[in-house]
Coordinates of C-alpha atoms and ligand atoms in Angstrom, one line a residue:
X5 CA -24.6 -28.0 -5.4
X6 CA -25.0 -26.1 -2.2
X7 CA -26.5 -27.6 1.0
X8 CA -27.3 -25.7 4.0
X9 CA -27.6 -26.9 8.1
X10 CA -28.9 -24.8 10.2
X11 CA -27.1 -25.5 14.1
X12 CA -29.9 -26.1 16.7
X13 CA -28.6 -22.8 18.6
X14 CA -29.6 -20.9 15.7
X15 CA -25.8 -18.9 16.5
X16 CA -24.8 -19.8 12.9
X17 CA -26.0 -22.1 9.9
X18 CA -23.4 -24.1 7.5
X19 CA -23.2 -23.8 3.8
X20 CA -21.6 -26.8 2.1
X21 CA -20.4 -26.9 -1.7
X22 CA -18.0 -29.5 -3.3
X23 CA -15.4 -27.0 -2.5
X24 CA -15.9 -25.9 1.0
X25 CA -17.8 -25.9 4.4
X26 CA -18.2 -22.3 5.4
X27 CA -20.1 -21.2 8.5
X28 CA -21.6 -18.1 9.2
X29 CA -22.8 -16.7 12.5
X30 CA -26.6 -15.2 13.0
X31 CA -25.3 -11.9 14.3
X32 CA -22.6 -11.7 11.0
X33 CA -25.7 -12.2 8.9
X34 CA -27.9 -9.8 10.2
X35 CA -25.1 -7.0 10.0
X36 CA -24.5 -7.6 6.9
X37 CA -27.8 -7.6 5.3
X38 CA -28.4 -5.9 2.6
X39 CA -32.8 -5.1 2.5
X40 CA -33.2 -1.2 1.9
X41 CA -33.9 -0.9 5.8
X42 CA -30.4 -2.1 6.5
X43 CA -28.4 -0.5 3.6
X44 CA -29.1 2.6 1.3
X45 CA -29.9 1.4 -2.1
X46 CA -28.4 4.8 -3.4
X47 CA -25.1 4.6 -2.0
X48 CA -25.0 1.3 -0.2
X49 CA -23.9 2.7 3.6
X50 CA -25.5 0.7 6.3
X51 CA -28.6 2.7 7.9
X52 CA -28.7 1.1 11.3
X53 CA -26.2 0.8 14.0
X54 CA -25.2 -2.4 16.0
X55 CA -27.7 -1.5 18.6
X56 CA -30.1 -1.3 16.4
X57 CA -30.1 -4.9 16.4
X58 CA -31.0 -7.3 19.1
X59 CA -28.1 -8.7 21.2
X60 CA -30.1 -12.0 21.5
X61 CA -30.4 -12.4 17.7
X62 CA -30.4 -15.8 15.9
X63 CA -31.5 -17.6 12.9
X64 CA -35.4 -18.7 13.5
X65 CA -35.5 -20.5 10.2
X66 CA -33.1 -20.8 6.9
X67 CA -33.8 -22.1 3.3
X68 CA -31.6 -22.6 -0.1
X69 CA -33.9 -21.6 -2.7
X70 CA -30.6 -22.1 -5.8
X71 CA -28.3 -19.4 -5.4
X72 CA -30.0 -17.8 -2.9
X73 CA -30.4 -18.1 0.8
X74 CA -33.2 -17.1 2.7
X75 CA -32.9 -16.4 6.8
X76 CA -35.8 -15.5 9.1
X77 CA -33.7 -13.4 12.0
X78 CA -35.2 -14.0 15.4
X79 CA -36.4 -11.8 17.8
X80 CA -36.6 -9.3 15.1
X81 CA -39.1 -11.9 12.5
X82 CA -37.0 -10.0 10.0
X83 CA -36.5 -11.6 6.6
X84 CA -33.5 -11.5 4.6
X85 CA -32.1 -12.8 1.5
X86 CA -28.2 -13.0 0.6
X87 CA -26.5 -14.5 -3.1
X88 CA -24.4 -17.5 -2.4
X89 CA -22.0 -16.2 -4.7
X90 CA -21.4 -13.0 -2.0
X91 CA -21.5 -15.3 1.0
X92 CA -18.3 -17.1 -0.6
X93 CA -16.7 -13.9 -1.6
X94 CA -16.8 -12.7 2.4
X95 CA -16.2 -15.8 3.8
X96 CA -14.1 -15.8 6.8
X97 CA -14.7 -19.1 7.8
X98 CA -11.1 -20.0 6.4
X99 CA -7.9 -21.2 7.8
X100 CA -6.0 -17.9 8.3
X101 CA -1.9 -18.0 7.8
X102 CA -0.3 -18.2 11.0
X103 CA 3.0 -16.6 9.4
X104 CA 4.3 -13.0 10.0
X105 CA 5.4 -11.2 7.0
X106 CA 2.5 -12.6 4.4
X107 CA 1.4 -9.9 1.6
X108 CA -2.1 -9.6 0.3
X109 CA -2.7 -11.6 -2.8
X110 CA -2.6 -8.3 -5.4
X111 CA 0.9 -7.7 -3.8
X112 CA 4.1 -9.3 -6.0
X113 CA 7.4 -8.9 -4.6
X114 CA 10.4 -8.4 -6.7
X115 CA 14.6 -7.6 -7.2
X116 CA 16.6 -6.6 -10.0
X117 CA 14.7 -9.4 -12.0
X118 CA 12.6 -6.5 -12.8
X119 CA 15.0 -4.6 -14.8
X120 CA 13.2 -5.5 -18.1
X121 CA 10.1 -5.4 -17.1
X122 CA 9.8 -1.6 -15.4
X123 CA 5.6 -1.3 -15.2
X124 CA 5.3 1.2 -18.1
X125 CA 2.0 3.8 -19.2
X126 CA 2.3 6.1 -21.8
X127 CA 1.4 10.0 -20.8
X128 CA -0.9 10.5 -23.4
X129 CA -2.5 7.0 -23.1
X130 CA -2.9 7.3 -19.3
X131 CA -4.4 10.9 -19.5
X132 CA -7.2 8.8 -21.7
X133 CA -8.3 6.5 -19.0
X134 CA -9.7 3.2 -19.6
X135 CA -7.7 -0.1 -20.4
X136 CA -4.3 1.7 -20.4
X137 CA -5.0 3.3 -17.2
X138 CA -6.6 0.4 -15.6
X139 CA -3.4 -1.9 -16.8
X140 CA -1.0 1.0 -15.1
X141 CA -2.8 0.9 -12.1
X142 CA -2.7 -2.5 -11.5
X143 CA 0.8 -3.0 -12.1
X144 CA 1.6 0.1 -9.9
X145 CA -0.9 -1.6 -7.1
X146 CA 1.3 -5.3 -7.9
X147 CA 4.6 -3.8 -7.8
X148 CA 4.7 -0.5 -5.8
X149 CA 5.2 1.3 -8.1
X150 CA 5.4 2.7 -12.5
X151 CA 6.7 4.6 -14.7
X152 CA 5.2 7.2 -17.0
X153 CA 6.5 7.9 -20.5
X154 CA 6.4 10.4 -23.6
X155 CA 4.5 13.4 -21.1
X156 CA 5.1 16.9 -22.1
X157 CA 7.9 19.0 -20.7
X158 CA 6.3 21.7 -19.1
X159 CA 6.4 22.5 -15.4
X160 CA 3.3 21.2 -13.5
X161 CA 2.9 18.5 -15.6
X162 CA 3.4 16.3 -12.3
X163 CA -0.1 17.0 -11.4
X164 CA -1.6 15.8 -14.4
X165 CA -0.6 12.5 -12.9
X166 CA -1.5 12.8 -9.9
X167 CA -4.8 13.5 -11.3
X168 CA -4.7 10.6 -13.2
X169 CA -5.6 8.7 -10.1
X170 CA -6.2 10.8 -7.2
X171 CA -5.6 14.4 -5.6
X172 CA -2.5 16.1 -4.7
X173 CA -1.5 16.0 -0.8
X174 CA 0.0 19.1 0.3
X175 CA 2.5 19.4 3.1
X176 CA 4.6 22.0 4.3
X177 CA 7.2 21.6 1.6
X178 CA 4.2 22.9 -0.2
X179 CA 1.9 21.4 -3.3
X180 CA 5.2 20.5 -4.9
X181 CA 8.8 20.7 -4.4
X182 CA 11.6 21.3 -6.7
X183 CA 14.7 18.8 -6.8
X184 CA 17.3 20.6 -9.3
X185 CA 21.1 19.9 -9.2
X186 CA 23.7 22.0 -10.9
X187 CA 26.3 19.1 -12.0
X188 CA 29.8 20.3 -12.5
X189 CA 33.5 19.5 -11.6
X190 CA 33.7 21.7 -8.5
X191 CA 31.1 20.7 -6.8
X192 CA 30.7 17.0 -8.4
X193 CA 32.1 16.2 -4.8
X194 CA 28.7 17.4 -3.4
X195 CA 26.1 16.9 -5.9
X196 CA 27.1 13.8 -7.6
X197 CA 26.7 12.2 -4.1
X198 CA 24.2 9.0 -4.7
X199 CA 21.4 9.2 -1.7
X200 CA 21.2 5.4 -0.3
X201 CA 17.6 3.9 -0.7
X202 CA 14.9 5.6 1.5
X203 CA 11.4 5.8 2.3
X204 CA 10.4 9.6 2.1
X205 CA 8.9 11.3 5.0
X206 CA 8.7 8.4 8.0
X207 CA 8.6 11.8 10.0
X208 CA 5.0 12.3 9.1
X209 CA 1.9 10.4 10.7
X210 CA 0.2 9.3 8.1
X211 CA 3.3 9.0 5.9
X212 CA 2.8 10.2 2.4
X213 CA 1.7 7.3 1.0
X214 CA 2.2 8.2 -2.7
X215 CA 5.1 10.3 -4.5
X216 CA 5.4 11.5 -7.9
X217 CA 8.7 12.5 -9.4
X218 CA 8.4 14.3 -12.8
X219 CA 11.9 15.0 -15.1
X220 CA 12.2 18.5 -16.7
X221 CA 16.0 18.7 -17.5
X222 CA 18.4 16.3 -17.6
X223 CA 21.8 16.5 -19.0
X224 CA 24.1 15.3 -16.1
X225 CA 25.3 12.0 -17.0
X226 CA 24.4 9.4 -15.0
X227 CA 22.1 10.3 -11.6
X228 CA 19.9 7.6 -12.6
X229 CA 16.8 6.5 -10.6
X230 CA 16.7 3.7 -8.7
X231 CA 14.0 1.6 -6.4
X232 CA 14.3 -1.4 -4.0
X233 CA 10.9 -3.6 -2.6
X234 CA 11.3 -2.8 0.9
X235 CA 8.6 -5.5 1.1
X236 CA 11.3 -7.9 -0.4
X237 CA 14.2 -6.5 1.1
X238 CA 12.6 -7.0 4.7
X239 CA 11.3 -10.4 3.8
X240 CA 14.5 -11.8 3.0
X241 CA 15.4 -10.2 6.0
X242 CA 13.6 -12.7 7.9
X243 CA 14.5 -15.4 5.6
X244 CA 18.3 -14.8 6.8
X245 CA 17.3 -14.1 10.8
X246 CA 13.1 -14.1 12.2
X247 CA 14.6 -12.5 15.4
X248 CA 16.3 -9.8 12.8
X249 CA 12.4 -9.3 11.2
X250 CA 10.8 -9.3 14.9
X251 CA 12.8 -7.2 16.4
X252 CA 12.4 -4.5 13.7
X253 CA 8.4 -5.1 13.6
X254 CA 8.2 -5.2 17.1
X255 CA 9.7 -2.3 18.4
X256 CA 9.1 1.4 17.3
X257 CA 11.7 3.7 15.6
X258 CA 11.5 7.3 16.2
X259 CA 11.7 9.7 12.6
X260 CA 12.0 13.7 13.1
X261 CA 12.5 16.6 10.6
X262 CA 12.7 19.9 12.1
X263 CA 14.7 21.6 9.4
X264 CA 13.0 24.7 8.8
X265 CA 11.6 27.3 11.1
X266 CA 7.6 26.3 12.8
X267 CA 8.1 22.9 11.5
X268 CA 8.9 19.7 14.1
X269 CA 7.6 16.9 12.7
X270 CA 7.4 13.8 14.7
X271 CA 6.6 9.8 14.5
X272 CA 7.1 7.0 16.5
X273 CA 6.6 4.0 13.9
X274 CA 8.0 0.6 13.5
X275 CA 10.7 -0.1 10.4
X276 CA 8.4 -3.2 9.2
X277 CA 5.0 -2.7 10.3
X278 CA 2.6 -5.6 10.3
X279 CA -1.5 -5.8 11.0
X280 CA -2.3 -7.6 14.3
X281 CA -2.6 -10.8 12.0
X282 CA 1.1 -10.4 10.6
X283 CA 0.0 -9.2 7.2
X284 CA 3.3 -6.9 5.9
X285 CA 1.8 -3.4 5.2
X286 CA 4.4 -0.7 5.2
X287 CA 8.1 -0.4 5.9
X288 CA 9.8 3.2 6.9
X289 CA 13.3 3.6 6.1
X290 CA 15.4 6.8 5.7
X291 CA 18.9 6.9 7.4
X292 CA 18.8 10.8 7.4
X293 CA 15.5 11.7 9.3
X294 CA 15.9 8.6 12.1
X295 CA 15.8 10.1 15.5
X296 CA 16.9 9.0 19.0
X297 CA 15.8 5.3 19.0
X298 CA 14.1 5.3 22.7
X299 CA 11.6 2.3 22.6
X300 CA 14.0 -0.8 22.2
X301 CA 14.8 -2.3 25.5
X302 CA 18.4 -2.0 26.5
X303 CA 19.0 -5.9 26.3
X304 CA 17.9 -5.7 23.1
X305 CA 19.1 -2.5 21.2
X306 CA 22.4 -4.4 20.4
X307 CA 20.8 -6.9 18.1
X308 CA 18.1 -4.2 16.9
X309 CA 21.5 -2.3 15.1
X310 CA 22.8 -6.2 13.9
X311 CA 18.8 -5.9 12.6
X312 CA 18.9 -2.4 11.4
X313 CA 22.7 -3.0 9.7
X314 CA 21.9 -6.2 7.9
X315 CA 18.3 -4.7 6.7
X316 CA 20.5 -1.9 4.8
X317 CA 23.1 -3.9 3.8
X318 CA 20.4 -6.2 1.7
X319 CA 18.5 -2.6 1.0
X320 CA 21.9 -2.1 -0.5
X321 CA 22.9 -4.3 -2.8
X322 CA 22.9 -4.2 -6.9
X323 CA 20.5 -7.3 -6.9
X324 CA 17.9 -5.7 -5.1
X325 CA 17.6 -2.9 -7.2
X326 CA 15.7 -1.5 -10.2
X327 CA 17.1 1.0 -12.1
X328 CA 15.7 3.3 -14.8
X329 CA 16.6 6.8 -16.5
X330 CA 14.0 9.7 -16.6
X331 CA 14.4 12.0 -19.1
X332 CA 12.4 14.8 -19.9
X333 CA 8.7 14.2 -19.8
X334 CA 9.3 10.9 -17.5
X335 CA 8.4 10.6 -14.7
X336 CA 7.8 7.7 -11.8
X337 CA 5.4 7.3 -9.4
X338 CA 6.2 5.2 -5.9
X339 CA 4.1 3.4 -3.4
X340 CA 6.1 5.0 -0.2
X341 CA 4.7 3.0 2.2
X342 CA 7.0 0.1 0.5
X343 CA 9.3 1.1 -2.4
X344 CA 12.1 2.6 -1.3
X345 CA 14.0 5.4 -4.3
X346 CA 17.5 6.8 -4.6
X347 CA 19.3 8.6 -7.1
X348 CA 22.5 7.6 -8.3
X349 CA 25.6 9.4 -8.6
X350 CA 26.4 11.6 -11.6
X351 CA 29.7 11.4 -13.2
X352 CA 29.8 14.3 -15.6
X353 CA 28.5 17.8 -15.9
X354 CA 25.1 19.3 -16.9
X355 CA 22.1 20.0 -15.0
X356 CA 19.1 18.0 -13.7
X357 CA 15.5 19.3 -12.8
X358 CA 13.0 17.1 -11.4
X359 CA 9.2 18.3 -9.7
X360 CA 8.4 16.1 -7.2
X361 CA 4.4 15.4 -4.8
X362 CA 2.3 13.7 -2.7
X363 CA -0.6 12.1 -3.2
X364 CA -2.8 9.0 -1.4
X365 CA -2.1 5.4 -2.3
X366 CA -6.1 5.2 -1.1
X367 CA -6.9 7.4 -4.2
X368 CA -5.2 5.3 -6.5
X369 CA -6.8 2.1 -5.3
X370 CA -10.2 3.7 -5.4
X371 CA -9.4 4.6 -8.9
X372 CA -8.2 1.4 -10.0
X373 CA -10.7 -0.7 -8.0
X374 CA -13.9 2.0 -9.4
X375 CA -12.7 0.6 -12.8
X376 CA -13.1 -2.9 -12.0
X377 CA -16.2 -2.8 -10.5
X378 CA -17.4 -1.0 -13.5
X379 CA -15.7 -2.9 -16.3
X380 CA -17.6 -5.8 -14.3
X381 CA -21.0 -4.4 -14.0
X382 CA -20.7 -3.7 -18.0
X383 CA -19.8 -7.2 -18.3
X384 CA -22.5 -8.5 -16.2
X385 CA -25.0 -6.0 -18.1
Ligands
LIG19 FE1 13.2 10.9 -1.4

């Protein structure tokens, strides 16, 4: 059972359940009201601005009437009613974690251990929506990324995932790029080249937050695909050394790509970048587009390269890494704002032929989280 106080102030009443004491704050209440005056009813965006509401404003009066609260808003005499159920849901009278480096609850981090368990949709089953779509999405949201299976193998193709979830984002490179690689023995020395483990595009600002790689040929042996959790690669960072993780969140790096003619792309961007309250949210990593590093102090650009070296050095090793095989029809879509992808060395002949695009990781989420809300309104219904 619920009980409510209201503080003699009227600045902000207390809700107390078995559970929890959770305050709220008369100005946080009247924001967030939700009468039609406040917020559409057709597409629930708020109709008033913070001006629009008294500076002075406090709770006049407050009643618990079940699962329902009732607050009279002073000087305004405005009435307004909010579920109990919502209040606990946007609570943010909790104790917040002090630590840098925490991850958001729908976030798991993983290694190799994940060999056997590569998030996996079916093409056909994906392109139907619904439970195997939502299921895909989710695990792509947990794990930063999936893999797609049984598509057909006909060029384009790619964007028939992307539309899956979201919209194509076009760059310079175009709507899609082509990665094809002739393997044989004269030029093994060249091709078969693995690429170490990189974010794509750090250059750009935003970064690309999504990309889709889409097999069309492949009969090279070997040059299999291979991703590493930057999110877990710079945590155990700062397992092994906090002044490693600090330095490398707390200073910017410098990306460029001006490889082609009108193009000089630009971003000054940290490796590990953190919200103000420490939450990890994206990590930018790609040895061949890092630029002049000119925003580490020089006392402190020694141990930013001990940071920097031991970062790819975990990046680097075998246990960090998943590794799968596309063949034609596969494809595998990353979360580049924290799974890092490299292709492995080849060590025979034959041909490989790969589409590759961008998309928005904010697309997929809507997608996925659209699906939720829905599934729940039908269950609630
Ligand atoms: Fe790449």
């Amino acid at each position: 059972m619920t009980s409510l106080t209201l503080d003699p102030s009227g600045i902000f009443l207390t809700l107390t359940s078995p559970t929890a004491t959770l305050r709220f704050h008369a100005i946080w209440l009247r924001d967030n009201a939700s009468d039609p005056d406040t917020r559409s009813v057709d597409n629930g965006q708020r109709l008033i601005t913070l001006r629009d509401i008294p500076a002075d404003t406090h709770i006049e009066n407050a009643d618990l009437d079940g699962d329902v609260l009732e607050v009279t808003f002073a000087p305004e005499g405005k009435a307004v009613t909010f579920d109990i159920s919502w209040l606990e849901d946007n609570a943010y009278d909790v104790s917040h974690t002090p630590m840098r480096g925490w991850t958001a609850s729908e976030v798991d981090t993983w290694d190799a251990g994940l060999m056997n368990n590569v998030p996996l949709g079916d093409f056909g089953e994906l392109t139907c929506g619904g439970e195997a779509l939502n299921d895909w999405l989710g695990k792509v949201t947990r794990y930063g990324f999936g893999k797609i299976i049984n598509g057909p193998v006909e060029e384009g193709a790619l964007f028939r995932v992307v539309e899956m979830f979201g919209h194509v984002r076009e760059t310079n490179y175009g709507r899609n790029f082509e990665v094809r690689t002739e393997v044989n023995p004269t030029n093994l020395a060249f091709t078969g080249l693995g690429l170490q483990a990189h974010t794509d595009n750090p250059y750009r600002d935003p970064v690309p937050t999504i990309q889709v790689l889409y097999c069309l040929e492949s009969s090279a042996a070997g040059g299999e695909n291979m991703v590493v959790d930057g999110f877990a690669a710079v945590l155990r960072l700062q397992q092994e050394n906090q002044e490693y993780f600090d330095i490398l969140a707390d200073h910017c790096a410098r990306f460029k790509y001006a490889g082609e003619a009108g193009v000089c792309l630009t971003s000054r961007r940290p490796m590990i970048e953190l919200a103000p309250d420490g939450e990890l949210i994206g990590v930018r990593f790609n040895n061949r587009s890092l630029s002049a590093l000119t925003d580490v102090p020089f006392d402190k650009m020694v141990i930013y390269y001990e940071a920097y070296r031991r970062l790819a050095e975990i990046i680097d090793e075998e246990s960090m890494e998943v590794t799968f095989r596309l063949d034609p029809g596969e494809a595998f879509v990353v979360d580049n704002t924290r799974v890092l992808h490299a292709r492995k060395g080849y060590s025979g002949e034959g041909s490989r032929w790969l589409q590759g695009c961008y998309a928005d990781k904010d697309g997929l989420r809507s997608t996925y989280n659209a699906m939720h809300r829905e599934a729940n309104l039908e269950a609630a219904e």
